[in-house]
XYZ file of C-alpha atoms in Angstrom:
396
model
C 96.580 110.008 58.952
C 97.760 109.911 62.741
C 99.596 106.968 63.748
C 98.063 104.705 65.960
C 100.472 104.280 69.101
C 100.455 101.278 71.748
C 101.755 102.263 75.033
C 101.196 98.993 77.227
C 101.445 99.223 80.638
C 101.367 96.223 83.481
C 98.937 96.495 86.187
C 98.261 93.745 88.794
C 95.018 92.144 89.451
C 92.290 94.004 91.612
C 89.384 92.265 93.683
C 86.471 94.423 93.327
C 84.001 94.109 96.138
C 80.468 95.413 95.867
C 77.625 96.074 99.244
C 74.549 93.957 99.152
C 72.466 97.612 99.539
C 72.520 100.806 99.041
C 74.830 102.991 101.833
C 72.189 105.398 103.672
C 75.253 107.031 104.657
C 78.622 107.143 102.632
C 80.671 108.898 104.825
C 79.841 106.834 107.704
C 80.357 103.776 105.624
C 83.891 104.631 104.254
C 84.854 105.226 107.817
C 83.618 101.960 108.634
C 84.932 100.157 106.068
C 88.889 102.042 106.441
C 88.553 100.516 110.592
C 87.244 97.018 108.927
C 90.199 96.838 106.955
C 92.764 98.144 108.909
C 91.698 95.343 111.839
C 90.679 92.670 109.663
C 93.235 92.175 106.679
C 95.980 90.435 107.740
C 98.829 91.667 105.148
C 100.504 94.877 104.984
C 99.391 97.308 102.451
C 97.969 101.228 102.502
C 94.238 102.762 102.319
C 93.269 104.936 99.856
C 89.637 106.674 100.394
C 87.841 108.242 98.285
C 85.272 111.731 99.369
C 84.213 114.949 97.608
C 85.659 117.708 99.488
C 87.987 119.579 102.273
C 85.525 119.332 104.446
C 84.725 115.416 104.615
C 88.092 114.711 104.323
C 89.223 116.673 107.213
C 86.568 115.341 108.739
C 86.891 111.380 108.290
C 90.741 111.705 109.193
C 89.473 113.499 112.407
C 86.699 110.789 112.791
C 89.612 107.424 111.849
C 91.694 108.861 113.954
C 89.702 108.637 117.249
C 88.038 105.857 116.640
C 91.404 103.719 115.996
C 92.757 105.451 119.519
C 89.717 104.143 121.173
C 90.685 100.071 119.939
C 93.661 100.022 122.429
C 97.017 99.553 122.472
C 97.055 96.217 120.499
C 95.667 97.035 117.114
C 98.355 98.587 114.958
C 98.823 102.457 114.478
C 97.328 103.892 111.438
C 98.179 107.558 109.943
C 95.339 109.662 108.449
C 96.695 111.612 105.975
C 94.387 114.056 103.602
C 94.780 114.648 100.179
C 93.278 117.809 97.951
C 94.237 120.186 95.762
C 94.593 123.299 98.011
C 96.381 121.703 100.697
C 99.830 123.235 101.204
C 103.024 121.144 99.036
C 104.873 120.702 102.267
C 101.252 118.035 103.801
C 100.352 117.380 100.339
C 103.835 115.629 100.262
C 103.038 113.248 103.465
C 101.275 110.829 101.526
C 104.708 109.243 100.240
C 105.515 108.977 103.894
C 106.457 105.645 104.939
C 103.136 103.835 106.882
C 104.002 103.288 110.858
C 106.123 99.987 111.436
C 104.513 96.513 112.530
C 104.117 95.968 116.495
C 105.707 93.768 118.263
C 102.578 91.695 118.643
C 102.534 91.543 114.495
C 99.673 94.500 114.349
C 100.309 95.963 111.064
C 100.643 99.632 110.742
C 99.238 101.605 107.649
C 98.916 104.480 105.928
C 95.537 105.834 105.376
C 95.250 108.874 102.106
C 91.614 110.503 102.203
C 92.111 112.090 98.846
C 89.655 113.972 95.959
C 89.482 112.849 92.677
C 92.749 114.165 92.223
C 94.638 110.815 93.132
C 92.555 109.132 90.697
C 95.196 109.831 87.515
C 97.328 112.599 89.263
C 100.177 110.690 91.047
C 100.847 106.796 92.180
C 100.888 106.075 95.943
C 103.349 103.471 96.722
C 102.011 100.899 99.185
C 98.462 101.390 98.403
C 96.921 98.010 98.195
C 93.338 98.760 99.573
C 90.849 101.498 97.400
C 87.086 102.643 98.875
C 85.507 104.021 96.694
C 82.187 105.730 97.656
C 80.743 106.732 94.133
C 80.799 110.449 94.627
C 83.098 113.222 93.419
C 82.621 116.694 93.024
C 81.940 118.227 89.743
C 81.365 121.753 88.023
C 77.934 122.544 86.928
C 76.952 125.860 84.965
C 73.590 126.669 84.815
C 73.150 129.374 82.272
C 69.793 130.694 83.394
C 70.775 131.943 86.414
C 74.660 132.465 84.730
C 75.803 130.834 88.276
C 78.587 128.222 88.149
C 78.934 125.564 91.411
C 80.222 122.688 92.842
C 77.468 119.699 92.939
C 78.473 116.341 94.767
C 77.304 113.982 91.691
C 77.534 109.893 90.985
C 81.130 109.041 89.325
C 80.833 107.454 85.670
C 82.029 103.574 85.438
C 85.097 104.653 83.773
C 85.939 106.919 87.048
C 85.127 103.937 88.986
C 87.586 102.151 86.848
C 90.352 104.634 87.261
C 89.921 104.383 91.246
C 89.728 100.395 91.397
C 93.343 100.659 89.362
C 94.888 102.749 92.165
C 94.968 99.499 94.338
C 97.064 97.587 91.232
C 99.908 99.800 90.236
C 102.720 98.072 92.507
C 100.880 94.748 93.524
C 97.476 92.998 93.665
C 94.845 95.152 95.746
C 91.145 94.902 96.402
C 88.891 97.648 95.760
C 85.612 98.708 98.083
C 83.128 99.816 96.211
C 80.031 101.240 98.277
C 77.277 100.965 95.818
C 75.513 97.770 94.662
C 76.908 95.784 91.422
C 73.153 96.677 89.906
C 73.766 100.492 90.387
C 77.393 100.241 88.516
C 76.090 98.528 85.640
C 72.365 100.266 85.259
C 72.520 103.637 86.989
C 76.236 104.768 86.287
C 77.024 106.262 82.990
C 79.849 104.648 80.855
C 81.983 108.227 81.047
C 82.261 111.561 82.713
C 79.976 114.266 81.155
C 82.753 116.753 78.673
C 83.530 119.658 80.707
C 82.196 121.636 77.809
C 78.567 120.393 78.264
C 78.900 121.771 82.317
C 80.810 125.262 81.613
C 80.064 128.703 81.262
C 80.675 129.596 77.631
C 80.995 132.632 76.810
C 85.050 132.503 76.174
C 84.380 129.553 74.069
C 82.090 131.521 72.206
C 84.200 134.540 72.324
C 87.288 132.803 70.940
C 85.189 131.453 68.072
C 84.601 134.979 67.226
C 87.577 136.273 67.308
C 88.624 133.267 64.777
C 85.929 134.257 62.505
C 83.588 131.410 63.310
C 79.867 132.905 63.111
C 77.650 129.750 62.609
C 77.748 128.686 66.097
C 75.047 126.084 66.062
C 76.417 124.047 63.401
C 80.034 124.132 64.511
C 81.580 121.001 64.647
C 82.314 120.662 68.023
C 83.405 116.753 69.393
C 80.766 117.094 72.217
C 78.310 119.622 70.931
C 76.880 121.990 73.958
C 72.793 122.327 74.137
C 71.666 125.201 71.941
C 70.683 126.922 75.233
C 73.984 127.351 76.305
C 75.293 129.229 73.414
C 72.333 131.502 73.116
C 72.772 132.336 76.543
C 76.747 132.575 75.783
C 75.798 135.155 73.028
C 72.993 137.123 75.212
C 75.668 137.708 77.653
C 78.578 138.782 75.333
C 76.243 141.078 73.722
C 75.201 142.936 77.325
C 78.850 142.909 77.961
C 79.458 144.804 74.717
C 81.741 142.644 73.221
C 79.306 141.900 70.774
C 76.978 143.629 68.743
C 73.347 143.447 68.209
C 74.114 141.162 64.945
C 76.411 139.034 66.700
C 79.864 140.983 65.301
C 82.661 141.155 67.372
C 82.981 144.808 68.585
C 86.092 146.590 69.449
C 85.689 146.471 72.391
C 85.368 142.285 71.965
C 88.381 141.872 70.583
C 90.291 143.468 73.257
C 88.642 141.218 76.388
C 88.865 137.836 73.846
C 92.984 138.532 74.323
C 92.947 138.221 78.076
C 92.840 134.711 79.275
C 89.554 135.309 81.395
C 85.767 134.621 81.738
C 84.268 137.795 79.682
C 82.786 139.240 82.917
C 86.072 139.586 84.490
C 87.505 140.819 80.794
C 85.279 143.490 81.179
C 85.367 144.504 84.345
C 89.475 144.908 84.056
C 89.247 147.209 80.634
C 86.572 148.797 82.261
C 88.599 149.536 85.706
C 90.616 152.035 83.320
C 87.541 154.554 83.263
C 86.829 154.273 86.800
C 90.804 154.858 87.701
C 91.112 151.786 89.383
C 92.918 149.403 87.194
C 95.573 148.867 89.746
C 93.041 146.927 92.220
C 91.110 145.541 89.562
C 94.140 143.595 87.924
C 94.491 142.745 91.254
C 91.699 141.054 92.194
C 91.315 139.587 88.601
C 94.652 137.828 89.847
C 93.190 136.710 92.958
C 90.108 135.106 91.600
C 92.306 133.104 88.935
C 94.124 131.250 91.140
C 92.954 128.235 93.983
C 91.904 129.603 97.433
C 94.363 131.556 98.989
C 92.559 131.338 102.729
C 93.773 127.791 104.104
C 92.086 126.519 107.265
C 94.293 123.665 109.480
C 91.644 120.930 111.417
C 93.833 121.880 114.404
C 93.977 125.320 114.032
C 90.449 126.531 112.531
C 89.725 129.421 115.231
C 93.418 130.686 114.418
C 92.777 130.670 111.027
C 89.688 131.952 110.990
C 90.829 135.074 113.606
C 93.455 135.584 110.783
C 91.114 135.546 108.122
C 89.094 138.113 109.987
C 92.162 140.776 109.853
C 91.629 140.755 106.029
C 88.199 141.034 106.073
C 86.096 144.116 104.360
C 82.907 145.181 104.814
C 82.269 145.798 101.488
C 82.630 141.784 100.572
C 85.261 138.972 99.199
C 86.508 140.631 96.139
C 87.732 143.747 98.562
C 89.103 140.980 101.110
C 91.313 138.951 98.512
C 92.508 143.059 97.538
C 93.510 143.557 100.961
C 95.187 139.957 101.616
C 97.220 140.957 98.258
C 98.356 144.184 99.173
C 99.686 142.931 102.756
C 101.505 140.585 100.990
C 103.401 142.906 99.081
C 103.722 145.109 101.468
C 105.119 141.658 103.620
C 107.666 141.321 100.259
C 106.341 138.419 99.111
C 107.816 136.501 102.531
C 106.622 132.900 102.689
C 107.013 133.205 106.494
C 104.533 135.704 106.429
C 101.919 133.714 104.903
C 102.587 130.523 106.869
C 101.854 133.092 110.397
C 98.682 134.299 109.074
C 97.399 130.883 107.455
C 97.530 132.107 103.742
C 98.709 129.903 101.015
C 101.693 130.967 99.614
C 101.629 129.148 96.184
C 98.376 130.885 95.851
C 99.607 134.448 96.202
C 103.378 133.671 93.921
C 101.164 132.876 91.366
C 98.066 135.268 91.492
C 101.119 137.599 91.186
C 102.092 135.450 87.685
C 98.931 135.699 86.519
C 98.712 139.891 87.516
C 102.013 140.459 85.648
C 100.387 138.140 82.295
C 97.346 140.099 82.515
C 99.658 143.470 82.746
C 101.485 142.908 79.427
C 98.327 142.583 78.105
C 96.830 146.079 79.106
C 99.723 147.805 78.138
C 99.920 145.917 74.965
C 96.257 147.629 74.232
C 97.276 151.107 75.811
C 94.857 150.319 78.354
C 96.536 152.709 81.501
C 97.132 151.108 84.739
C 95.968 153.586 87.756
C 94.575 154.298 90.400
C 92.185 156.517 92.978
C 93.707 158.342 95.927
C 93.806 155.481 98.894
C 92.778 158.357 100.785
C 90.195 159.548 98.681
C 86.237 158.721 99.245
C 86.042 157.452 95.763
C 88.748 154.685 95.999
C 86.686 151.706 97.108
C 83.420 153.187 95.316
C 85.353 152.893 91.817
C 86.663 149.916 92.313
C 82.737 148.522 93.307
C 81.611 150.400 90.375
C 84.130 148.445 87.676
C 83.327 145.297 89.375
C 79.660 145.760 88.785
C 80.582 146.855 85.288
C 81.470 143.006 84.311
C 78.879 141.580 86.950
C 76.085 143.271 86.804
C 74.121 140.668 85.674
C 74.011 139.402 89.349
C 72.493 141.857 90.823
């Protein structure tokens, strides 16, 4: 009995263009197509491009920007500016930067934003008037045989594609790029984005449905159901993890990680850090690996960065780095100046430290003690392995 609400909303028209063939090359072709544009189209109006990743975005803005320096000094100037989620706020804020002002000689100036998916419904550009769209994002993919989650660069759905096209239209009429054929939008693309449930790891779905008394998995009503697969492989795992027994009952030990707001691996291998005295690091790192990269890398500055980087580095692997780029931190008190002189991103670390302090109340809510081994002591980076293999040792 939910009411049925109309929201309208104007948008202005959008000229969708289409290539004759497939793009060999969509990187190349984006590039291509942002230097067509900014030479050929007469009126003012931004760029917004479309890639998968750091990486290619850095990349193409490296790659627009030389290749606009090499047209001389009478084609208009055009800023590069990237756009993804673990760039710093103060350049992720440059895109509402005004684009550089008309020549004399009537050579328009724009704005270029080479962005993820994330300026497809995240925030309105002003000014953007021009969209290229290559057809590719990155997306999450969980295969549960292997128990190994990634990043795959995939084909976009139509309504994605649809999404991206309405960037150009929010403040004025805009044409849209596309760099795919009209054949492959209609026949190859599928009408929506696979559910995020079908492509995840689910064991804390599962878990949850546990704890809520839910036992008939397989016939759960779920709006996109996940294969059958998946949830036996989400119940094989919770069951070597001991959270659930061999009949599929919640143990004790179950309903302890199904309180912490975590995979079940890293559940277990923070109650199990108690044993090993090394809760301390563990809640630590569980911080640390809940949050967006903390390392960030500047196009200009990579060997800096990377030098920096190096200074945190252990020898015993990433978990034990991210422990020892925490602890400087704190031992830094929390200084944003700090982070900015050894490339670290300071959102990152204020709230890995949120999440450390949520994941705190929670362990003392359940007696579980917070310790930890002598620094000095031969055991201290041994126990701390030892309760990370606890929750992962299904990788080895």
């Amino acid at each position: 009995d939910a009411p049925l609400m109309n929201v309208p909303g104007r948008t202005h028209a959008v000229e969708i263009f289409y290539t004759p063939e497939p793009e060999k090359d969509y990187l190349e072709a984006a590039i291509r197509t942002v230097i067509q544009i900014h030479m050929c189209e007469e009126g003012e109006g931004d760029v917004l491009l479309f890639l998968t990743g750091q990486e290619e975005i850095e990349e193409s803005c490296k790659r627009i920007k030389r290749e606009v320096d090499n047209l001389g000094p009478d084609v208009g100037d055009l800023k590069c500016i990237p756009l993804y989620s673990t760039l710093p706020p103060n350049l992720q804020q440059r895109i509402f930067e005004a684009a550089p002002a008309t020549k004399a000689n009537g050579a328009v100036g724009r704005k270029v934003v080479v962005s993820t998916n994330i300026a497809e419904t995240s925030l309105t550009i002003d000014g953007v008037v021009f969209v290229i769209d290559p057809g590719f994002a990155k997306q999450k993919v969980y295969n549960p045989r292997i128990r190994v989650e990634s990043l795959l660069v995939s084909p976009i759905s139509k309504a994605s594609a649809q999404q991206r096209a309405g960037r150009a239209g929010r403040t004025r009429p805009g044409k849209c790029f596309r760099l795919y054929t009209e054949k492959a939008y209609k026949t190859e693309m599928q009408e929506n984005t696979y559910p995020e449930i079908l492509r995840s790891n689910l064991g804390m779905v599962v878990l949850q449905l546990k704890k809520l008394g839910i036992h008939d998995l397989v016939h759960f009503d779920f709006m996109d159901p996940p294969a059958p697969e998946t949830l036996m492989r989400a119940l094989e795992l919770l069951n070597y993890l001991n959270a659930l027994d061999d009949d599929g009952e919640m143990t004790d030990l179950g309903s302890i990680m199904a309180e912490f707001p975590l995979d079940p691996q890293l559940s277990k291998m923070l109650t199990a850090s108690c044993d090993y005295n090394c809760s301390n690091e563990i809640l630590s790192i569980a911080a640390m690996l809940s949050v967006p990269q903390c390392f960030v890398r500047p196009n200009e500055q990579k060997k800096a960065a990377d030098d920096a980087k190096m200074r945190f580095a252990h020898i015993d692997g990433d978990h034990l780095t991210l422990l020892n780029v925490y602890h400087a931190f704190k031992q830094n008190h929390d200084d944003p100046n700090w982070c900015y002189e050894n490339f670290i991103n300071f959102r990152s670390l204020k709230s890995a430290d949120d999440v450390r302090q949520q994941l705190s109340r929670i362990m003392d809510r359940f007696n579980l003690k917070r310790v930890s081994t002598d620094f000095t002591s031969r055991e201290y980076y041994i126990n701390i392995r030892k309760a990370l293999i606890s929750g992962y040792f299904m990788q080895v």
